Coordinates of C-alpha atoms in Angstrom, one line a residue:
M1025 CA 17.8 30.3 36.9
A1026 CA 20.8 28.8 38.7
G1027 CA 20.3 25.3 39.8
R1028 CA 17.5 24.6 37.3
P1029 CA 18.3 22.0 34.6
T1030 CA 18.8 23.4 31.1
D1031 CA 16.4 22.1 28.4
A1032 CA 15.2 23.2 25.0
E1033 CA 13.0 25.8 26.5
T1034 CA 15.6 27.6 28.7
R1035 CA 17.5 28.5 25.4
A1036 CA 14.7 30.7 24.4
V1037 CA 14.8 34.4 24.8
S1038 CA 12.1 36.8 25.3
D1039 CA 12.6 38.3 21.8
D1040 CA 12.3 34.9 20.0
H1041 CA 9.2 34.5 17.9
G1042 CA 6.3 33.1 19.9
A1043 CA 6.1 30.1 17.8
I1044 CA 9.7 29.3 18.5
R1045 CA 9.0 29.6 22.3
L1046 CA 6.0 27.3 22.1
W1047 CA 7.7 24.8 19.9
L1048 CA 10.7 24.6 22.5
R1049 CA 8.2 24.4 25.3
M1050 CA 6.4 21.4 23.7
L1051 CA 9.7 19.8 22.8
A1052 CA 11.0 20.3 26.4
T1053 CA 7.7 18.9 28.1
N1054 CA 7.7 16.0 25.6
R1055 CA 11.3 15.1 26.6
L1056 CA 10.7 15.3 30.2
V1057 CA 7.6 12.8 30.1
E1058 CA 9.6 10.5 27.7
T1059 CA 12.6 10.5 29.9
R1060 CA 10.7 9.6 32.9
T1061 CA 8.8 7.0 31.1
R1062 CA 12.0 5.4 29.8
R1063 CA 13.7 5.6 33.2
L1064 CA 10.8 3.9 34.7
L1065 CA 10.4 1.2 32.2
Q1066 CA 14.2 0.4 32.6
E1067 CA 14.0 0.4 36.5
R1068 CA 10.8 -1.6 36.8
Y1069 CA 10.8 -3.9 33.8
A1070 CA 14.4 -3.9 32.5
T1071 CA 13.2 -2.9 29.2
T1072 CA 13.3 0.0 26.8
L1073 CA 10.8 2.2 25.2
P1074 CA 11.2 0.8 21.7
R1075 CA 10.6 -2.7 23.0
F1076 CA 7.5 -1.4 24.8
D1077 CA 6.4 0.4 21.7
L1078 CA 6.9 -2.8 19.6
M1079 CA 4.9 -4.9 22.0
A1080 CA 2.2 -2.3 22.1
Q1081 CA 1.8 -2.4 18.3
L1082 CA 1.6 -6.3 18.6
E1083 CA -1.0 -6.2 21.4
R1084 CA -3.4 -4.2 19.1
E1085 CA -2.9 -7.0 16.4
P1086 CA -3.2 -10.4 18.0
R1087 CA -3.1 -11.9 14.5
G1088 CA 0.5 -10.5 14.2
L1089 CA 2.1 -7.9 12.0
K1090 CA 4.6 -8.1 9.2
M1091 CA 8.1 -6.6 10.0
G1092 CA 7.4 -3.8 7.4
E1093 CA 4.3 -2.8 9.0
L1094 CA 5.8 -2.8 12.5
S1095 CA 8.5 -0.5 11.0
K1096 CA 6.0 1.8 9.5
R1097 CA 4.0 2.0 12.6
M1098 CA 6.8 2.6 14.9
M1099 CA 8.5 5.1 12.5
V1100 CA 11.8 3.3 12.5
T1101 CA 13.9 1.5 10.1
G1102 CA 13.4 -2.2 9.4
G1103 CA 16.8 -3.0 11.0
N1104 CA 15.8 -1.4 14.3
V1105 CA 12.5 -3.6 14.2
T1106 CA 14.6 -6.7 13.3
G1107 CA 17.0 -6.2 16.2
I1108 CA 14.3 -5.6 18.9
T1109 CA 12.2 -8.6 17.4
D1110 CA 15.1 -10.8 17.7
L1111 CA 15.9 -9.9 21.3
L1112 CA 12.2 -10.2 22.2
E1113 CA 12.0 -13.5 20.5
K1114 CA 15.1 -14.9 22.4
E1115 CA 13.2 -14.0 25.6
G1116 CA 10.1 -15.8 24.6
L1117 CA 8.0 -12.6 24.4
V1118 CA 7.3 -12.6 20.7
E1119 CA 7.3 -15.3 17.9
R1120 CA 7.5 -15.3 14.2
A1121 CA 5.0 -17.2 12.5
A1122 CA 4.3 -17.9 8.6
D1123 CA 1.7 -15.6 7.2
P1124 CA -1.1 -17.7 5.8
A1125 CA -2.0 -14.9 3.4
D1126 CA 1.6 -14.8 2.0
R1127 CA 3.8 -17.8 2.1
R1128 CA 6.9 -15.4 1.6
A1129 CA 6.1 -13.2 4.7
W1130 CA 6.4 -13.7 8.5
L1131 CA 4.1 -12.3 10.9
V1132 CA 5.3 -11.3 14.5
R1133 CA 3.1 -11.6 17.4
L1134 CA 3.2 -11.8 21.2
T1135 CA 3.4 -15.1 22.9
P1136 CA 1.2 -15.7 25.9
A1137 CA 4.2 -14.8 28.1
G1138 CA 4.7 -11.6 26.2
R1139 CA 1.1 -10.8 26.4
R1140 CA 1.4 -11.1 30.2
A1141 CA 4.4 -9.0 30.4
F1142 CA 2.9 -6.3 28.3
T1143 CA -0.3 -6.1 30.2
A1144 CA 1.8 -5.5 33.5
M1145 CA 3.9 -2.9 31.8
A1146 CA 0.9 -1.1 30.0
E1147 CA -1.1 -0.7 33.2
E1148 CA 1.8 0.9 35.0
H1149 CA 2.7 3.0 31.7
E1150 CA -0.8 4.5 31.8
R1151 CA -0.5 5.4 35.4
W1152 CA 2.9 7.1 34.6
I1153 CA 1.4 9.1 31.8
V1154 CA -1.8 10.1 33.7
E1155 CA 0.4 11.2 36.7
S1156 CA 2.5 13.4 34.2
F1157 CA -0.7 15.2 33.1
A1158 CA -2.4 15.4 36.5
E1159 CA -1.7 19.0 36.8
L1160 CA -4.2 19.7 34.0
S1161 CA -7.9 19.5 34.2
G1162 CA -9.9 17.4 31.9
R1163 CA -11.1 20.6 30.2
E1164 CA -7.5 21.8 29.7
M1165 CA -6.2 18.5 28.4
S1166 CA -9.1 18.4 25.9
A1167 CA -8.4 22.0 24.8
M1168 CA -4.7 21.2 24.5
A1169 CA -5.5 18.1 22.5
S1170 CA -7.9 20.1 20.1
L1171 CA -5.2 22.8 19.5
L1172 CA -2.5 20.0 18.9
A1173 CA -4.7 18.2 16.4
R1174 CA -5.3 21.4 14.5
L1175 CA -1.5 22.2 14.5
K1176 CA -0.7 18.6 13.4
T1177 CA -3.2 18.7 10.5
H1178 CA -1.7 22.1 9.5
V1179 CA 1.9 20.9 9.6
R1180 CA 0.9 17.7 7.7
S1181 CA -0.7 20.0 5.1
L1182 CA 2.6 22.0 4.7
E1183 CA 4.5 18.6 4.4
E1184 CA 2.2 17.5 1.6
R1185 CA 2.5 20.9 -0.1
D1186 CA 6.4 20.8 0.1
A1187 CA 6.5 17.2 -1.2

């Protein structure tokens, strides 16, 4: 294995439990796809994955989202969302507007410039992800998605049981 990069999966040994080896393989694969995506976003758009993710959430909700909702959807702290939003606002890509349903709250939404920038990034981002999975057939991707959905449901039920 000399010359091969070390990742989570290469730390596994043959006598490790199958579930451990599978988990490490999933982790390593996810990290490879994510690292490539982060690098390409930085190289091509001088942006980060968290900024892209925030803009993606806003693109789905043209009316805008409250900061707390953004934080929940992105699974990060409110402070992280505030920092990203502040930077995107300075660049003219998002704006804060009073929430007509709650005068105490603000909605964050994409500006027209932000929508254009996100559309360009999203089209390329989709190509990168499709390219990352191009080795798999449609049937294989469908089977993996079904298995991962089952696993996700099971792990979620364990979380609920343990809570």
